[in-house]
Each structure stands twice: as structure tokens, then as C-alpha cells.
Amino acid sequence: MVASHSGSDHPEPPIRSSTGRSDQGRSKGDPMFRSTARTRHALVTAAAALLLSGCTSVSAGAPADPRVPTGAAAQDALLKAAEHRLVADCMKGHGLSPTSRPRAPDEDRAFRAALFGTGPRELSVTLSTGATVTAHEDGCLADARRRLYGDQRRWFRAQVVVDNLRAEAQARIRADPAHRAALERWTRCVTPRGAPRPDRPDPAVAARCSRESGLDQVRARLEAAELVTVRALRRDELTTYRQLRDRALLRAAELPATVHPQKGTTPS
């Protein structure tokens, strides 16, 4: 999957999630698929469809099957293991191994084509933030997700939208007049008297100005409200996400060689 979006050069401090971690610029690679530098870059790009500003958690469903673990982390691990298994089986059908390291350019192209698909990307979702995420309908990764989730097109749209709920909320925060006013105060605070606005303010100064300008308080207040708003706006996608994910958990539990995480495992 590939995403494109336009960024801003405004030197504002990143909006942080409720966990305290910055949500700007996060991407997740998958160490399962080992290949050349170009292929590794493509894999990181694909994994970054959850990209942009990080994920907003969705409460774990509870499919009525004792083989399905409880807890979001354990369920995510089960789905990941199942997807890896299905991708590996598909790649073997192409005479390739997900853990191989192709060296020649032709081998690398064949590896990427088998994994990600070829030709124009048939799947496309443009988010309210302006970012567009695209993906192929063919390739082993698409085949694995189709087998797990059933309707690949519905799953792709639901997953992309849900994984970017926080990014959508942050875009709404930035457009709010209260946030803009606080950001202007912050900008004046970090700009030395008689000097141009710094591209990269000193971190300590930026943190102090965030407190003194009220930017931190404004963001905390708006984030809670905007997350509620975007969840209401994307209610249909959230419903589809939960339904298809629950079905995928049942399918994953039925795979013979899937490594099941310990029941009830949750992040510390």
C-alpha cells in the first residue's frame, strides 16, 4: 500500500497522543519479509498504510469461539501470524520464500511483484486529511487479506479509515480557531526578539511555550472532543472494521499452523 499527502512546513510542535508519543511520522515495517534494500523500502511503504499519524484503537470484539484469544494485543498477534502464514504459502507457490534475500534486480522485481502485485493499483481511499492510500488487488499480500477478511475492497477502505481516525481528529484540531490562536501565541513565544522565527525551536523553549501559550491545554481539550466526533462521522467504517475483523479472527483460528498467542495477552 502506498500513501501520498502534502505536509506543512509550519514549525509547530507535534500533536501527541494520549500515550504521550508523537503521532507524526510514524510507520511500521514488517521484519518477516527479508530482501534487498529496495524491497525492504517497499515493505516499509506498504506497512505504512496505517501511516500518517498513527492508529486509533478500536475495542476488541469477542467472537464466540474459544480458539480466539481475548484482548486486542493477542488478537492482533493471531491475525498477524495468520497473514504471515497465508503470505508464505502463496509466495512458495511462486517459488519464492518470504525470508529469502534476492540479489539480482530481476529477482528483486519478481519478489515484489509476487508479494505486492503488478500493474495499476486498483484500491484507493482518499481521506478527509487529503492523503490518498492505494493498493493492488493482486499479489500474495492481497490474496492473504482476501482469504482472511473475505471482502478485500471493504476491508481496505475500513482499515485505512479506522487507522487514520487520529490523523483526521488532528486535522480538525489544527483547523479549530482556538488551536490557531494558541499556535500563534506559541509561535511568538519561541521566536527570539528581533530575530526570524526559528525552523527548529529549542526543545526546552518549545515545551515551555506550549505550556505558557495554553497550546497543550487547548490540544488536550480538543483531542477528546474531536475523537468522539470522527468516530461518529466514521461509524459505518468502524462497524465494517469490527465485523470483518471478527470474521478474520475466526478464520485465523482455523488455520492449522498458526501460532496462537497466549490468551488474554495485553500490552504493559
Short mmCIF file of C-alpha atoms in Angstrom, two decimals:
data_model
loop_
_atom_site.label_atom_id
_atom_site.label_comp_id
_atom_site.label_asym_id
_atom_site.label_seq_id
_atom_site.Cartn_x
_atom_site.Cartn_y
_atom_site.Cartn_z
CA MET A 1 0.00 0.00 0.00
CA VAL A 2 1.21 3.47 -0.82
CA ALA A 3 0.11 6.79 0.60
CA SER A 4 0.61 10.31 -0.62
CA HIS A 5 -0.12 13.51 1.25
CA SER A 6 1.05 17.08 1.44
CA GLY A 7 2.81 18.22 4.59
CA SER A 8 3.20 21.61 6.24
CA ASP A 9 6.44 23.50 6.85
CA HIS A 10 4.99 25.32 9.85
CA PRO A 11 7.35 24.65 12.78
CA GLU A 12 4.64 23.70 15.24
CA PRO A 13 5.21 21.09 17.95
CA PRO A 14 3.78 17.67 17.06
CA ILE A 15 0.40 16.76 18.47
CA ARG A 16 0.92 13.89 20.90
CA SER A 17 -1.40 11.01 21.52
CA SER A 18 -2.91 10.23 24.89
CA THR A 19 0.03 7.84 25.45
CA GLY A 20 2.43 10.77 25.24
CA ARG A 21 4.02 9.63 21.98
CA SER A 22 4.15 11.82 18.91
CA ASP A 23 1.75 10.69 16.20
CA GLN A 24 3.62 12.47 13.41
CA GLY A 25 5.75 10.46 11.05
CA ARG A 26 5.10 7.01 12.42
CA SER A 27 5.39 3.99 10.16
CA LYS A 28 5.74 0.30 10.85
CA GLY A 29 7.83 -2.16 8.90
CA ASP A 30 7.42 -5.94 8.91
CA PRO A 31 10.61 -7.94 9.64
CA MET A 32 9.13 -11.15 8.24
CA PHE A 33 9.91 -10.34 4.63
CA ARG A 34 13.67 -10.07 4.11
CA SER A 35 15.00 -8.87 0.78
CA THR A 36 17.20 -6.23 -0.85
CA ALA A 37 17.18 -2.59 0.22
CA ARG A 38 14.66 -1.69 -2.48
CA THR A 39 12.30 -4.45 -1.39
CA ARG A 40 12.69 -3.54 2.27
CA HIS A 41 11.82 0.05 1.37
CA ALA A 42 8.74 -1.16 -0.49
CA LEU A 43 7.70 -3.26 2.50
CA VAL A 44 8.03 -0.34 4.87
CA THR A 45 5.99 1.78 2.45
CA ALA A 46 3.32 -0.90 2.29
CA ALA A 47 3.16 -1.26 6.03
CA ALA A 48 2.78 2.50 6.32
CA ALA A 49 -0.75 2.42 5.06
CA LEU A 50 -1.55 2.85 8.66
CA LEU A 51 0.74 5.65 8.30
CA LEU A 52 0.26 9.33 8.56
CA SER A 53 -0.44 9.84 12.20
CA GLY A 54 -0.80 6.50 13.90
CA CYS A 55 -3.67 4.31 14.83
CA THR A 56 -6.70 4.97 16.92
CA SER A 57 -7.52 1.92 18.99
CA VAL A 58 -10.75 0.04 18.40
CA SER A 59 -12.07 -2.09 21.23
CA ALA A 60 -11.53 -5.78 20.61
CA GLY A 61 -14.57 -7.79 19.66
CA ALA A 62 -15.30 -11.14 21.22
CA PRO A 63 -16.15 -13.79 18.60
CA ALA A 64 -17.91 -16.67 20.34
CA ASP A 65 -15.14 -19.20 19.78
CA PRO A 66 -12.78 -20.49 22.48
CA ARG A 67 -9.94 -20.63 19.94
CA VAL A 68 -10.00 -16.84 19.57
CA PRO A 69 -7.95 -15.13 22.29
CA THR A 70 -9.26 -12.22 24.30
CA GLY A 71 -7.59 -8.84 24.34
CA ALA A 72 -6.69 -6.63 21.40
CA ALA A 73 -2.95 -7.38 21.51
CA ALA A 74 -3.46 -11.15 21.47
CA GLN A 75 -6.00 -10.88 18.66
CA ASP A 76 -3.67 -8.64 16.63
CA ALA A 77 -0.90 -11.21 17.09
CA LEU A 78 -3.19 -14.00 15.88
CA LEU A 79 -4.20 -12.04 12.78
CA LYS A 80 -0.58 -11.14 12.02
CA ALA A 81 0.54 -14.75 12.37
CA ALA A 82 -2.29 -15.92 10.12
CA GLU A 83 -1.49 -13.32 7.48
CA HIS A 84 2.19 -14.31 7.55
CA ARG A 85 1.24 -17.96 7.13
CA LEU A 86 -1.03 -17.24 4.15
CA VAL A 87 1.53 -14.95 2.51
CA ALA A 88 4.28 -17.53 2.98
CA ASP A 89 2.14 -20.26 1.41
CA CYS A 90 1.33 -18.00 -1.54
CA MET A 91 4.97 -16.99 -2.05
CA LYS A 92 6.03 -20.63 -2.03
CA GLY A 93 3.56 -21.19 -4.86
CA HIS A 94 5.61 -18.66 -6.83
CA GLY A 95 8.82 -20.48 -5.94
CA LEU A 96 9.82 -17.74 -3.50
CA SER A 97 10.40 -17.59 0.22
CA PRO A 98 9.41 -14.55 2.30
CA THR A 99 12.70 -14.86 4.18
CA SER A 100 14.88 -15.10 1.08
CA ARG A 101 17.30 -12.33 0.09
CA PRO A 102 17.15 -11.84 -3.68
CA ARG A 103 20.26 -10.16 -5.02
CA ALA A 104 19.78 -9.65 -8.74
CA PRO A 105 17.43 -6.84 -9.85
CA ASP A 106 15.30 -9.31 -11.81
CA GLU A 107 14.88 -11.47 -8.70
CA ASP A 108 14.00 -8.44 -6.64
CA ARG A 109 11.35 -7.34 -9.13
CA ALA A 110 9.86 -10.84 -9.18
CA PHE A 111 9.78 -10.90 -5.38
CA ARG A 112 7.98 -7.56 -5.15
CA ALA A 113 5.56 -8.44 -7.96
CA ALA A 114 4.61 -11.70 -6.25
CA LEU A 115 4.19 -10.03 -2.86
CA PHE A 116 2.52 -6.74 -3.78
CA GLY A 117 1.01 -7.38 -7.22
CA THR A 118 1.59 -5.64 -10.53
CA GLY A 119 0.01 -3.05 -12.77
CA PRO A 120 -2.07 -0.08 -11.62
CA ARG A 121 -3.28 -0.01 -8.03
CA GLU A 122 -6.98 -0.81 -8.11
CA LEU A 123 -7.76 0.07 -4.49
CA SER A 124 -7.77 3.73 -3.48
CA VAL A 125 -9.06 5.68 -0.50
CA THR A 126 -8.73 9.45 -0.19
CA LEU A 127 -9.02 10.56 3.42
CA SER A 128 -10.50 13.80 4.67
CA THR A 129 -6.94 14.86 5.54
CA GLY A 130 -6.12 14.91 1.81
CA ALA A 131 -3.95 11.80 1.89
CA THR A 132 -4.64 9.07 -0.66
CA VAL A 133 -3.82 5.44 0.12
CA THR A 134 -3.62 2.92 -2.73
CA ALA A 135 -3.01 -0.82 -3.03
CA HIS A 136 -3.12 -3.70 -5.50
CA GLU A 137 -5.91 -6.25 -5.65
CA ASP A 138 -3.45 -8.95 -6.74
CA GLY A 139 -0.28 -10.29 -5.15
CA CYS A 140 0.22 -12.55 -2.16
CA LEU A 141 -0.42 -9.86 0.43
CA ALA A 142 -3.78 -9.03 -1.15
CA ASP A 143 -4.62 -12.72 -1.51
CA ALA A 144 -3.86 -13.35 2.17
CA ARG A 145 -6.08 -10.49 3.28
CA ARG A 146 -8.87 -11.57 0.94
CA ARG A 147 -8.77 -15.06 2.45
CA LEU A 148 -8.81 -13.67 5.97
CA TYR A 149 -11.26 -10.80 5.67
CA GLY A 150 -13.41 -12.00 2.77
CA ASP A 151 -14.14 -8.71 1.03
CA GLN A 152 -10.78 -7.12 0.33
CA ARG A 153 -12.19 -3.86 -1.01
CA ARG A 154 -14.45 -3.29 2.02
CA TRP A 155 -11.65 -4.26 4.42
CA PHE A 156 -9.14 -1.98 2.71
CA ARG A 157 -11.40 1.05 3.00
CA ALA A 158 -12.45 0.30 6.57
CA GLN A 159 -8.88 -0.39 7.73
CA VAL A 160 -7.43 2.76 6.15
CA VAL A 161 -10.17 4.98 7.57
CA VAL A 162 -10.03 3.47 11.06
CA ASP A 163 -6.23 3.51 11.19
CA ASN A 164 -6.32 7.24 10.44
CA LEU A 165 -9.07 8.37 12.80
CA ARG A 166 -6.50 10.14 14.96
CA ALA A 167 -4.99 11.85 11.91
CA GLU A 168 -8.46 13.07 10.97
CA ALA A 169 -9.04 14.33 14.50
CA GLN A 170 -5.70 16.13 14.45
CA ALA A 171 -6.57 17.83 11.16
CA ARG A 172 -9.79 19.08 12.75
CA ILE A 173 -7.82 20.28 15.79
CA ARG A 174 -5.46 22.29 13.59
CA ALA A 175 -8.41 23.94 11.84
CA ASP A 176 -10.07 24.97 15.10
CA PRO A 177 -9.88 28.74 15.80
CA ALA A 178 -8.89 28.14 19.44
CA HIS A 179 -5.97 25.98 18.32
CA ARG A 180 -4.89 28.50 15.71
CA ALA A 181 -4.90 31.30 18.28
CA ALA A 182 -2.89 29.20 20.75
CA LEU A 183 -0.46 28.25 17.99
CA GLU A 184 0.08 31.93 17.14
CA ARG A 185 0.88 32.62 20.80
CA TRP A 186 3.27 29.67 20.83
CA THR A 187 5.00 30.93 17.67
CA ARG A 188 5.52 34.38 19.17
CA CYS A 189 6.85 32.78 22.34
CA VAL A 190 9.50 30.65 20.59
CA THR A 191 10.63 33.48 18.30
CA PRO A 192 13.55 35.46 19.79
CA ARG A 193 13.00 39.21 19.96
CA GLY A 194 14.23 40.90 16.79
CA ALA A 195 15.09 37.58 15.14
CA PRO A 196 13.34 35.48 12.47
CA ARG A 197 11.12 32.62 13.53
CA PRO A 198 13.33 29.54 14.07
CA ASP A 199 12.76 26.49 11.87
CA ARG A 200 13.54 24.20 14.80
CA PRO A 201 12.97 25.86 18.17
CA ASP A 202 14.98 24.62 21.12
CA PRO A 203 13.02 21.69 22.62
CA ALA A 204 13.07 23.16 26.11
CA VAL A 205 11.85 26.52 24.84
CA ALA A 206 9.17 24.85 22.72
CA ALA A 207 7.91 22.86 25.72
CA ARG A 208 7.83 25.94 27.95
CA CYS A 209 5.99 27.94 25.30
CA SER A 210 3.47 25.13 24.83
CA ARG A 211 2.57 25.48 28.49
CA GLU A 212 2.65 29.28 28.66
CA SER A 213 0.65 29.77 25.45
CA GLY A 214 -2.00 27.32 26.56
CA LEU A 215 -1.37 25.19 23.47
CA ASP A 216 -1.08 21.98 25.48
CA GLN A 217 -4.38 22.63 27.28
CA VAL A 218 -6.20 23.55 24.06
CA ARG A 219 -4.97 20.41 22.33
CA ALA A 220 -5.91 18.15 25.22
CA ARG A 221 -9.43 19.60 25.31
CA LEU A 222 -9.95 19.47 21.55
CA GLU A 223 -8.48 16.00 21.08
CA ALA A 224 -11.04 14.31 23.31
CA ALA A 225 -13.91 16.11 21.59
CA GLU A 226 -12.65 15.59 18.04
CA LEU A 227 -12.01 11.87 18.53
CA VAL A 228 -15.65 11.49 19.58
CA THR A 229 -16.69 13.49 16.52
CA VAL A 230 -14.67 11.50 13.98
CA ARG A 231 -15.81 8.20 15.47
CA ALA A 232 -19.40 9.33 14.96
CA LEU A 233 -18.64 10.50 11.42
CA ARG A 234 -16.96 7.18 10.56
CA ARG A 235 -19.48 4.96 12.33
CA ASP A 236 -20.14 2.88 9.20
CA GLU A 237 -16.44 2.21 8.63
CA LEU A 238 -15.97 1.30 12.30
CA THR A 239 -18.87 -1.16 12.09
CA THR A 240 -17.46 -2.75 8.93
CA TYR A 241 -14.00 -2.90 10.51
CA ARG A 242 -15.27 -4.75 13.58
CA GLN A 243 -17.42 -7.15 11.55
CA LEU A 244 -14.69 -8.12 9.08
CA ARG A 245 -12.07 -8.31 11.82
CA ASP A 246 -14.23 -10.68 13.87
CA ARG A 247 -14.68 -12.92 10.81
CA ALA A 248 -10.93 -12.83 10.17
CA LEU A 249 -10.24 -13.88 13.76
CA LEU A 250 -12.40 -16.97 13.29
CA ARG A 251 -10.66 -17.81 10.02
CA ALA A 252 -7.25 -17.24 11.59
CA ALA A 253 -8.10 -19.58 14.47
CA GLU A 254 -8.96 -22.30 11.95
CA LEU A 255 -5.58 -22.20 10.17
CA PRO A 256 -3.64 -25.36 11.08
CA ALA A 257 -0.17 -23.95 11.58
CA THR A 258 -0.97 -20.53 13.00
CA VAL A 259 0.99 -19.79 16.16
CA HIS A 260 -1.59 -18.68 18.69
CA PRO A 261 -0.56 -16.03 21.21
CA GLN A 262 -1.28 -16.70 24.85
CA LYS A 263 -4.88 -15.92 25.74
CA GLY A 264 -5.51 -12.59 27.36
CA THR A 265 -2.12 -11.11 26.49
CA THR A 266 -2.23 -7.34 26.62
CA PRO A 267 0.48 -4.68 26.29
CA SER A 268 2.02 -3.50 29.51
#
